Amino acid sequence: LLATSFARYLSKRYQIIVLTTKSTYPSYRVSQKDKWFLWKKEVIHDQLTVIRVANIFFGKKFFARLISDLSFSLVSLFASLWIFNIRHVLLSSPPFFLGFVALFLKYIKRVPYTLDVRDVYPDSLIEINFLKSPIVITILKNWEKLFYKHAYQILTVGIKVSERIASRTNTPVRVIYNGVDIDWFDTHAQKNSYSDARLLKSQEKKIIHVGNLGRLYEFDMMLDAAKLLQSQGFQFIFIGDGFQKESMQERCEKEQI
């Protein structure tokens, strides 16, 4: 939704081409209509075109996503050869390995790139103790600095992340906070039956998480808090999908949270 809104906004002034893959987020399932194609071009309007390319996709487990990210980076590199008259590239990371595509475009097609950092890699993997090998960490950190060094500028959504990145590079780092389209939410809330559901009408105090239920977040801690507070008139509502969804559901059923 964020990328879609951003692309539509920029297309009011510029010719925008979005290079992406099959839509799988957040359920990590490929729809039937998107299973069998190598290249699909969708013209949204005169100023906005979406190009979807095929990639290898196995599911939402970490290594499956790693293979998917690697394959998309490789396929998008070849796809970019057939996109002409590019003036600037806006690259959203992760996927981390797309940095090599940006470097390729910069030095082969002479196109500058802006790096939009959503998660700092490899830090995120190190912080959850998923990545422990000193050799792999060193290699990934060197790649990270390489991507930062050659970027025209770096964008982040928070001060702390921008400070961390700024300590590692001389490339300008800017903070652009996530925007909210209030009109979009108002319109969809009126159509969405969930807005009238019993959960949102009850008198309990609501604590709501909206977003990805991914590996990088401590949902066990949130469920611990929910278990402690449910007898005190609090209700936790999680809206989203991701890697930890099934394990969260299993724990809630087992412990009656």
Backbone as numpy.savetxt, mean C-alpha at the origin, in Angstrom:
# Nx Ny Nz CAx CAy CAz Cx Cy Cz
-7.98 3.17 -3.00 -8.81 4.37 -3.00 -7.95 5.63 -3.00
-6.86 5.64 -2.20 -5.99 6.80 -2.12 -5.34 7.07 -3.47
-4.77 6.02 -4.09 -4.10 6.18 -5.37 -5.08 6.60 -6.45
-6.30 6.02 -6.40 -7.33 6.38 -7.38 -7.69 7.85 -7.27
-7.93 8.32 -6.05 -8.30 9.72 -5.84 -7.17 10.66 -6.27
-5.92 10.26 -5.95 -4.77 11.09 -6.29 -4.61 11.19 -7.81
-4.77 10.06 -8.50 -4.64 10.04 -9.96 -5.72 10.90 -10.60
-6.95 10.78 -10.10 -8.05 11.59 -10.65 -7.80 13.08 -10.44
-7.26 13.42 -9.27 -6.98 14.83 -8.97 -5.90 15.38 -9.91
-4.80 14.63 -10.07 -3.71 15.10 -10.93 -4.13 15.18 -12.39
-5.06 14.29 -12.79 -5.47 14.26 -14.20 -6.28 15.49 -14.60
-6.66 16.30 -13.63 -7.35 17.55 -13.96 -6.40 18.54 -14.64
-5.08 18.35 -14.39 -4.08 19.27 -14.95 -3.06 18.58 -15.86
-2.87 17.26 -15.64 -1.83 16.57 -16.38 -2.36 15.30 -17.04
-1.61 14.82 -18.03 -1.91 13.52 -18.63 -1.30 12.45 -17.73
-2.14 11.60 -17.17 -1.69 10.61 -16.18 -1.84 9.20 -16.73
-0.78 8.40 -16.58 -0.84 6.97 -16.90 -0.48 6.21 -15.63
-1.38 5.36 -15.19 -1.15 4.54 -13.99 -0.76 3.14 -14.44
0.44 2.70 -14.04 0.90 1.35 -14.34 0.75 0.51 -13.08
-0.09 -0.50 -13.15 -0.39 -1.31 -11.98 -0.61 -2.76 -12.41
-1.09 -3.59 -11.51 -1.31 -4.99 -11.82 -2.77 -5.36 -11.55
-3.04 -6.64 -11.50 -4.40 -7.10 -11.23 -4.82 -6.65 -9.84
-6.09 -6.32 -9.70 -6.59 -5.85 -8.42 -6.79 -7.03 -7.46
-6.03 -7.02 -6.35 -6.15 -8.08 -5.35 -6.32 -7.55 -3.93
-6.00 -6.28 -3.72 -6.05 -5.72 -2.37 -7.49 -5.33 -2.02
-7.96 -5.56 -0.77 -7.21 -6.10 0.37 -7.41 -7.60 0.59
-8.22 -8.24 -0.23 -8.58 -9.64 0.01 -7.50 -10.61 -0.47
-6.55 -10.09 -1.31 -5.51 -10.92 -1.90 -6.09 -12.05 -2.74
-7.19 -11.76 -3.41 -7.80 -12.72 -4.33 -8.00 -12.02 -5.68
-7.66 -12.72 -6.74 -7.81 -12.18 -8.08 -9.21 -12.49 -8.58
-9.91 -11.47 -9.07 -11.26 -11.69 -9.58 -11.20 -12.53 -10.86
-12.29 -13.21 -11.16 -12.33 -14.10 -12.32 -12.06 -13.35 -13.62
-12.59 -12.13 -13.73 -12.43 -11.37 -14.97 -11.00 -10.88 -15.18
-10.19 -10.86 -14.09 -8.82 -10.37 -14.19 -7.77 -11.49 -14.25
-8.21 -12.74 -14.29 -7.26 -13.84 -14.21 -6.43 -14.01 -15.48
-7.04 -13.79 -16.64 -6.37 -14.17 -17.88 -6.11 -12.97 -18.78
-5.08 -12.23 -18.48 -4.62 -11.21 -19.41 -3.15 -10.89 -19.11
-2.43 -10.42 -20.13 -1.03 -10.01 -19.97 -0.92 -8.50 -19.87
-1.82 -7.82 -20.56 -1.78 -6.35 -20.64 -3.21 -5.87 -20.90
-3.70 -5.00 -20.06 -5.05 -4.46 -20.25 -5.03 -2.95 -20.05
-5.53 -2.25 -21.03 -5.54 -0.78 -21.00 -6.95 -0.28 -20.77
-7.12 0.56 -19.75 -8.42 1.12 -19.43 -8.34 2.64 -19.52
-9.08 3.22 -20.44 -9.11 4.68 -20.59 -10.25 5.22 -19.72
-9.88 5.85 -18.62 -10.89 6.40 -17.69 -11.50 7.66 -18.29
-10.65 8.55 -18.77 -11.08 9.71 -19.57 -9.87 10.21 -20.34
-9.99 11.32 -21.05 -8.93 11.78 -21.94 -7.59 11.97 -21.24
-7.62 12.32 -19.98 -6.39 12.65 -19.26 -5.91 11.52 -18.33
-6.65 10.44 -18.24 -6.30 9.38 -17.28 -6.45 8.00 -17.91
-5.35 7.26 -17.94 -5.33 5.90 -18.47 -4.71 4.97 -17.44
-5.31 3.79 -17.26 -4.79 2.77 -16.35 -4.34 1.57 -17.18
-3.08 1.17 -16.99 -2.54 -0.01 -17.67 -2.28 -1.08 -16.62
-2.94 -2.22 -16.76 -2.75 -3.34 -15.84 -1.93 -4.42 -16.54
-0.90 -4.89 -15.83 -0.06 -5.95 -16.39 -0.15 -7.18 -15.51
0.07 -8.34 -16.12 0.00 -9.59 -15.38 1.21 -9.76 -14.48
1.03 -10.49 -13.39 2.17 -10.88 -12.56 1.85 -12.21 -11.89
2.86 -12.81 -11.31 2.67 -14.08 -10.61 2.04 -13.80 -9.27
0.94 -14.49 -8.97 0.25 -14.25 -7.70 -0.17 -15.57 -7.08
0.28 -15.80 -5.82 -0.01 -17.05 -5.14 -0.91 -16.88 -3.92
-0.98 -15.71 -3.34 -1.77 -15.53 -2.13 -1.18 -14.45 -1.24
-1.61 -14.45 0.04 -1.24 -13.35 0.92 -0.14 -13.70 1.92
0.41 -14.93 1.88 1.55 -15.26 2.72 2.73 -14.40 2.30
3.68 -14.20 3.25 4.76 -13.24 2.98 5.57 -13.60 1.75
6.02 -14.84 1.66 6.88 -15.22 0.54 6.10 -15.21 -0.78
4.80 -15.52 -0.71 3.97 -15.43 -1.91 3.89 -13.98 -2.38
3.74 -13.06 -1.43 3.70 -11.63 -1.78 5.05 -11.16 -2.30
6.15 -11.72 -1.75 7.48 -11.35 -2.21 7.67 -11.74 -3.67
7.24 -12.96 -4.02 7.33 -13.41 -5.41 6.46 -12.53 -6.30
5.27 -12.20 -5.81 4.36 -11.35 -6.57 4.98 -9.98 -6.83
5.60 -9.39 -5.78 6.23 -8.08 -5.92 7.39 -8.12 -6.90
8.19 -9.18 -6.81 9.33 -9.32 -7.72 8.87 -9.46 -9.17
7.84 -10.29 -9.37 7.35 -10.50 -10.74 6.74 -9.23 -11.30
6.00 -8.48 -10.46 5.42 -7.23 -10.94 6.50 -6.22 -11.30
7.56 -6.16 -10.49 8.66 -5.24 -10.78 9.30 -5.56 -12.13
9.49 -6.85 -12.39 10.10 -7.26 -13.66 9.18 -6.97 -14.84
7.89 -7.32 -14.70 6.94 -7.11 -15.80 6.73 -5.61 -16.05
6.66 -4.83 -14.98 6.44 -3.39 -15.16 7.64 -2.71 -15.80
8.84 -3.27 -15.56 10.03 -2.73 -16.21 9.91 -2.87 -17.73
9.51 -4.06 -18.19 9.34 -4.25 -19.63 8.16 -3.43 -20.16
7.09 -3.35 -19.39 5.93 -2.58 -19.83 6.28 -1.10 -20.01
7.14 -0.59 -19.13 7.50 0.83 -19.19 8.23 1.19 -20.48
8.83 0.18 -21.14 9.52 0.44 -22.41 8.55 0.88 -23.49
7.25 0.50 -23.35 6.25 0.79 -24.36 5.35 1.96 -23.97
5.75 2.67 -22.94 5.04 3.89 -22.55 5.95 5.06 -22.90
5.51 5.92 -23.78 6.37 6.96 -24.32 5.98 8.35 -23.79
6.90 9.29 -24.00 6.69 10.70 -23.62 6.43 10.85 -22.13
7.17 10.11 -21.32 7.04 10.23 -19.86 7.86 11.43 -19.39
7.27 12.27 -18.59 7.98 13.45 -18.07 8.40 13.26 -16.62
7.63 12.48 -15.87 7.98 12.26 -14.47 7.31 10.97 -13.99
7.97 10.28 -13.07 7.44 9.04 -12.50 7.18 9.25 -11.01
5.99 8.88 -10.56 5.67 8.86 -9.14 5.59 7.40 -8.73
6.53 6.99 -7.90 6.65 5.58 -7.52 6.25 5.41 -6.06
5.26 4.55 -5.80 4.82 4.28 -4.43 5.48 3.00 -3.93
6.11 3.08 -2.76 6.83 1.94 -2.20 6.34 1.65 -0.78
6.06 0.36 -0.40 6.30 -0.84 -1.19 5.33 -0.97 -2.37
5.66 -1.87 -3.33 6.73 -2.85 -3.38 8.13 -2.21 -3.45
9.01 -2.71 -2.62 10.36 -2.19 -2.47 11.15 -2.28 -3.77
11.03 -3.40 -4.50 11.86 -3.65 -5.66 11.50 -2.78 -6.87
10.40 -2.05 -6.79 10.07 -1.12 -7.87 11.10 0.00 -7.98
11.91 0.15 -6.94 12.98 1.14 -7.00 13.91 0.90 -8.17
14.13 -0.36 -8.53 15.00 -0.67 -9.67 14.35 -0.24 -10.98
13.02 -0.31 -11.05 12.31 0.16 -12.24 12.49 1.67 -12.38
12.41 2.37 -11.26 12.59 3.83 -11.28 14.01 4.19 -11.72
14.99 3.45 -11.23 16.39 3.70 -11.63 16.56 3.44 -13.13
15.94 2.37 -13.61 16.01 2.05 -15.03 15.44 3.19 -15.88
14.28 3.69 -15.49 13.64 4.78 -16.24 14.47 6.06 -16.19
15.09 6.29 -15.04 15.88 7.51 -14.91 17.10 7.51 -15.82
17.79 6.38 -15.89 19.05 6.36 -16.61 18.94 5.84 -18.04
17.85 5.15 -18.38 17.67 4.71 -19.76 16.78 5.68 -20.53
15.70 6.13 -19.88 14.77 7.06 -20.54 14.96 8.51 -20.09
15.87 8.71 -19.16 16.15 10.07 -18.65 14.92 10.72 -18.03
14.20 9.94 -17.22 12.98 10.43 -16.58 13.19 10.49 -15.06
13.05 11.66 -14.45 13.20 11.75 -12.98 12.05 11.06 -12.26
12.29 10.64 -11.03 11.22 9.99 -10.27 11.11 10.56 -8.86
9.87 10.60 -8.39 9.56 10.96 -7.00 9.19 9.67 -6.27
9.81 9.45 -5.12 9.58 8.22 -4.36 8.60 8.51 -3.22
7.44 7.86 -3.28 6.41 8.00 -2.25 6.53 6.81 -1.29
7.07 7.04 -0.10 7.38 5.95 0.83 6.22 5.77 1.81
5.55 4.61 1.71 4.44 4.28 2.60 4.89 3.45 3.79
5.84 2.55 3.59 6.48 1.78 4.65 7.97 1.81 4.40
8.75 2.01 5.47 10.20 2.08 5.31 10.76 0.66 5.33
11.30 0.24 4.19 11.92 -1.08 4.08 13.42 -0.91 3.98
14.22 -1.78 4.65 13.79 -3.03 5.32 13.42 -2.87 6.79
13.33 -1.63 7.28 13.08 -1.40 8.71 11.84 -2.14 9.22
10.76 -2.09 8.42 9.51 -2.70 8.86 9.68 -4.20 9.12
10.46 -4.86 8.27 10.69 -6.30 8.43 11.60 -6.61 9.61
12.53 -5.71 9.86 13.45 -5.89 11.00 12.70 -5.70 12.32
11.81 -4.72 12.37 11.11 -4.39 13.61 10.16 -5.47 14.07
9.68 -6.31 13.15 8.80 -7.41 13.56 9.58 -8.73 13.65
10.91 -8.61 13.64 11.81 -9.77 13.77 11.63 -10.79 12.65
11.18 -10.33 11.50 11.04 -11.24 10.38 12.35 -11.36 9.61
13.10 -10.26 9.57 14.37 -10.24 8.85 15.50 -10.14 9.87
16.37 -11.16 9.89 17.43 -11.23 10.91 18.82 -11.37 10.33
18.92 -11.80 9.09 20.23 -12.04 8.49 20.99 -10.73 8.29
22.17 -10.55 8.93 22.95 -9.31 8.78 23.34 -9.03 7.33
23.61 -10.09 6.58 24.02 -9.91 5.18 22.85 -9.36 4.35
21.67 -9.98 4.50 20.49 -9.53 3.76 20.10 -8.12 4.16
20.16 -7.84 5.45 19.83 -6.50 5.94 20.75 -5.46 5.33
22.05 -5.75 5.29 23.03 -4.82 4.72 22.76 -4.57 3.25
22.46 -5.63 2.51 22.17 -5.48 1.08 20.93 -4.61 0.86
19.86 -4.90 1.61 18.61 -4.15 1.44 18.77 -2.68 1.85
19.54 -2.43 2.90 19.77 -1.05 3.33 20.57 -0.27 2.28
21.51 -0.94 1.65 22.28 -0.28 0.58 21.38 0.03 -0.61
20.48 -0.89 -0.94 19.52 -0.63 -2.02 18.60 0.52 -1.66
18.16 0.54 -0.40 17.28 1.62 0.07 17.96 2.98 -0.13
19.21 3.09 0.29 19.94 4.35 0.14 20.13 4.71 -1.32
20.32 3.70 -2.16 20.47 3.94 -3.60 19.20 4.55 -4.18
18.04 3.98 -3.81 16.76 4.50 -4.31 16.55 5.94 -3.82
16.90 6.21 -2.57 16.76 7.57 -2.02 17.69 8.55 -2.75
18.92 8.13 -2.94 19.95 9.02 -3.50 19.58 9.54 -4.88
18.99 8.69 -5.70 18.75 9.06 -7.10 17.35 9.62 -7.35
16.54 9.71 -6.30 15.20 10.27 -6.46 15.25 11.79 -6.60
14.30 12.33 -7.33 14.16 13.79 -7.43 13.74 14.37 -6.09
12.79 13.69 -5.43 12.36 14.03 -4.09 11.68 12.81 -3.47
11.49 12.85 -2.16 10.88 11.74 -1.43 9.67 12.28 -0.68
8.56 11.55 -0.76 7.33 11.93 -0.05 7.04 10.92 1.05
6.56 11.41 2.19 6.11 10.53 3.26 4.79 11.09 3.80
4.12 10.31 4.65 2.84 10.76 5.20 2.95 11.15 6.67
4.16 11.17 7.22 4.31 11.51 8.63 5.68 12.09 8.95
5.74 12.89 10.02 6.98 13.57 10.41 8.07 12.59 10.81
7.72 11.59 11.62 8.72 10.64 12.13 9.38 9.87 10.99
8.57 9.45 10.02 9.13 8.72 8.87 10.04 9.63 8.06
9.62 10.88 7.87 10.43 11.82 7.08 11.77 12.09 7.78
11.75 12.20 9.11 13.00 12.42 9.85 13.93 11.22 9.73
13.37 10.01 9.76 14.19 8.80 9.64 14.86 8.75 8.27
14.08 9.05 7.23 14.63 8.99 5.87 15.63 10.11 5.64
15.32 11.31 6.15 16.21 12.46 5.96 17.58 12.22 6.57
17.65 11.38 7.61 18.94 11.08 8.25 19.80 10.16 7.39
19.22 9.62 6.31 19.94 8.65 5.47 20.25 9.16 4.07
19.79 10.36 3.74 19.97 10.86 2.38 19.98 12.38 2.35
20.56 12.92 1.28 20.54 14.36 1.06 19.41 14.78 0.11
18.66 13.80 -0.40 17.53 14.10 -1.27 16.43 14.79 -0.47
15.80 15.82 -1.01 14.72 16.51 -0.28 13.59 15.56 0.11
13.14 15.68 1.37 12.04 14.85 1.88 10.90 15.76 2.28
9.70 15.48 1.76 8.53 16.28 2.07 7.45 15.41 2.70
6.67 16.04 3.58 5.55 15.35 4.22 4.25 15.83 3.57
3.48 14.89 3.03 2.14 15.19 2.50 1.18 14.24 3.20
0.37 14.77 4.08 -0.54 13.94 4.85 -1.64 13.36 3.97
-2.12 12.19 4.33 -3.23 11.59 3.59 -4.45 12.50 3.67
-5.07 12.70 2.54 -6.26 13.53 2.50 -7.52 12.71 2.68
-8.61 13.36 2.97 -9.91 12.70 3.13 -10.94 13.43 2.28
-11.60 12.68 1.41 -12.68 13.24 0.59 -13.99 13.06 1.36
-14.38 14.08 2.11 -15.56 13.99 2.97 -16.82 13.74 2.15
-16.92 14.37 0.98 -18.10 14.18 0.14 -18.25 12.73 -0.28
-17.12 12.07 -0.61 -17.16 10.66 -1.02 -17.69 9.79 0.11
-17.19 10.02 1.33 -17.63 9.22 2.47 -19.09 9.48 2.81
-19.53 10.74 2.72 -20.92 11.05 3.02 -21.85 10.34 2.03
-21.49 10.37 0.75 -22.32 9.74 -0.28 -22.41 8.23 -0.08
-21.26 7.58 0.18 -21.23 6.13 0.31 -21.83 5.66 1.64
-21.74 6.50 2.64 -22.32 6.11 3.94 -23.83 6.01 3.84
-24.43 6.88 3.02 -25.88 6.84 2.86 -26.33 5.57 2.12
-25.46 5.04 1.25 -25.81 3.85 0.47 -25.45 2.55 1.20
-24.53 2.64 2.16 -23.99 1.43 2.79 -24.88 0.98 3.94
-25.42 -0.23 3.83 -26.33 -0.74 4.86 -25.62 -0.93 6.20
-24.29 -1.05 6.16 -23.56 -1.26 7.41 -23.70 -0.07 8.35
-23.93 1.12 7.77 -24.07 2.31 8.62 -25.31 2.22 9.51
-26.26 1.32 9.18 -27.46 1.15 9.99 -27.42 -0.14 10.81
-26.26 -0.80 10.81 -26.15 -2.10 11.49 -26.26 -1.94 13.00
-26.63 -3.05 13.65 -26.81 -3.04 15.10 -25.53 -2.62 15.83
-24.38 -3.02 15.30 -23.11 -2.72 15.97 -22.90 -1.23 16.14
-23.26 -0.46 15.12 -23.04 0.97 15.18 -24.16 1.72 15.89
-25.26 1.02 16.18 -26.38 1.67 16.87 -26.38 1.40 18.37
-25.60 0.42 18.81 -25.60 0.07 20.22 -25.01 1.20 21.05
-25.21 1.13 22.37 -24.78 2.19 23.27 -23.35 2.03 23.75
-22.67 0.96 23.34 -21.30 0.75 23.79 -20.36 1.79 23.18
-19.28 2.08 23.91 -18.26 3.00 23.39 -17.48 2.27 22.30
-17.29 2.92 21.17 -16.68 2.27 20.01 -15.20 2.63 19.88
-14.38 1.63 19.65 -12.98 1.82 19.26 -12.83 1.11 17.91
-12.60 1.88 16.85 -12.67 1.34 15.49 -11.30 1.41 14.81
-10.89 0.30 14.23 -9.70 0.26 13.37 -10.18 0.06 11.94
-9.77 0.95 11.04 -10.12 0.83 9.63 -8.83 0.75 8.83
-8.65 -0.35 8.09 -7.45 -0.46 7.27 -6.96 -1.89 7.14
-5.72 -1.99 6.69 -5.12 -3.29 6.41 -4.86 -4.07 7.70
-5.27 -5.33 7.72 -4.99 -6.20 8.86 -3.73 -6.99 8.56
-2.63 -6.27 8.37 -1.40 -6.86 7.87 -0.44 -7.32 8.95
0.63 -7.94 8.50 1.63 -8.52 9.39 2.35 -7.49 10.25
2.42 -6.25 9.78 3.23 -5.25 10.46 2.58 -4.65 11.70
1.34 -5.05 12.00 0.63 -4.43 13.11 0.40 -5.42 14.24
0.41 -4.90 15.48 0.27 -5.73 16.68 -1.21 -5.92 17.04
-1.90 -6.75 16.27 -3.32 -6.96 16.54 -3.56 -7.81 17.78
-2.59 -8.63 18.16 -2.73 -9.39 19.41 -2.85 -8.45 20.60
-2.09 -7.37 20.57 -2.17 -6.37 21.65 -3.54 -5.70 21.66
-4.07 -5.41 20.45 -5.40 -4.80 20.37 -6.47 -5.75 20.90
-6.34 -7.04 20.57 -7.31 -8.01 21.06 -7.20 -8.22 22.55
-5.96 -8.12 23.09 -5.79 -8.17 24.55 -6.57 -7.03 25.21
-6.44 -5.83 24.60 -7.14 -4.67 25.13 -8.66 -4.85 25.01
-9.11 -5.39 23.89 -10.54 -5.63 23.69 -11.09 -6.60 24.73
-10.30 -7.61 25.05 -10.73 -8.61 26.03 -10.86 -8.00 27.42
-9.94 -7.10 27.75 -9.96 -6.45 29.06 -11.10 -5.44 29.18
-11.42 -4.77 28.07 -12.36 -3.66 28.12 -13.80 -4.02 27.76
-14.03 -5.23 27.23 -15.38 -5.57 26.78 -16.40 -5.61 27.92
-15.94 -5.86 29.14 -16.85 -5.89 30.28 -17.09 -4.49 30.86
-16.38 -3.49 30.30 -16.51 -2.12 30.79 -17.24 -1.21 29.79
-18.00 -1.82 28.88 -18.81 -1.04 27.97 -18.11 -0.57 26.71
-16.98 -1.21 26.37 -16.27 -0.85 25.15 -16.45 -1.93 24.10
-16.49 -1.50 22.86 -16.61 -2.44 21.75 -15.56 -2.10 20.69
-14.77 -3.10 20.29 -13.76 -2.93 19.26 -14.32 -3.41 17.93
-14.19 -2.58 16.90 -14.65 -2.93 15.56 -13.48 -2.82 14.59
-13.19 -3.91 13.89 -12.11 -3.92 12.90 -12.74 -4.00 11.50
-12.43 -3.03 10.67 -12.95 -3.00 9.31 -11.76 -3.08 8.35
-11.67 -4.19 7.63 -10.55 -4.36 6.72 -10.30 -5.82 6.41
-9.20 -6.07 5.74 -8.82 -7.42 5.36 -7.30 -7.47 5.32
-6.76 -8.68 5.32 -5.32 -8.80 5.25 -4.80 -10.10 5.85
-3.49 -10.17 6.00 -2.80 -11.39 6.40 -3.30 -11.95 7.72
-3.60 -11.08 8.70 -3.94 -11.55 10.05 -5.44 -11.74 10.29
-6.26 -11.51 9.30 -7.71 -11.55 9.51 -8.19 -12.89 10.05
-7.78 -13.99 9.42 -8.26 -15.31 9.83 -7.83 -15.65 11.25
-6.56 -15.36 11.59 -6.08 -15.67 12.94 -6.79 -14.82 13.98
-7.13 -13.58 13.64 -7.89 -12.73 14.55 -9.29 -13.28 14.78
-9.93 -13.72 13.71 -11.27 -14.29 13.84 -11.25 -15.56 14.69
-10.24 -16.39 14.48 -10.13 -17.63 15.25 -9.95 -17.34 16.73
-9.12 -16.34 17.06 -8.90 -16.00 18.47 -10.16 -15.42 19.10
-10.86 -14.57 18.36 -12.09 -13.97 18.89 -13.14 -15.06 19.19
-13.26 -16.04 18.31 -14.21 -17.11 18.53 -13.78 -18.00 19.71
-12.50 -18.28 19.80 -11.98 -19.15 20.85 -12.11 -18.52 22.23
-11.82 -17.20 22.32 -11.79 -16.52 23.62 -13.02 -15.68 23.88
-14.01 -15.77 22.97 -15.28 -15.03 23.13 -15.05 -13.53 23.28
-14.20 -13.00 22.44 -13.92 -11.55 22.49 -14.96 -10.83 21.63
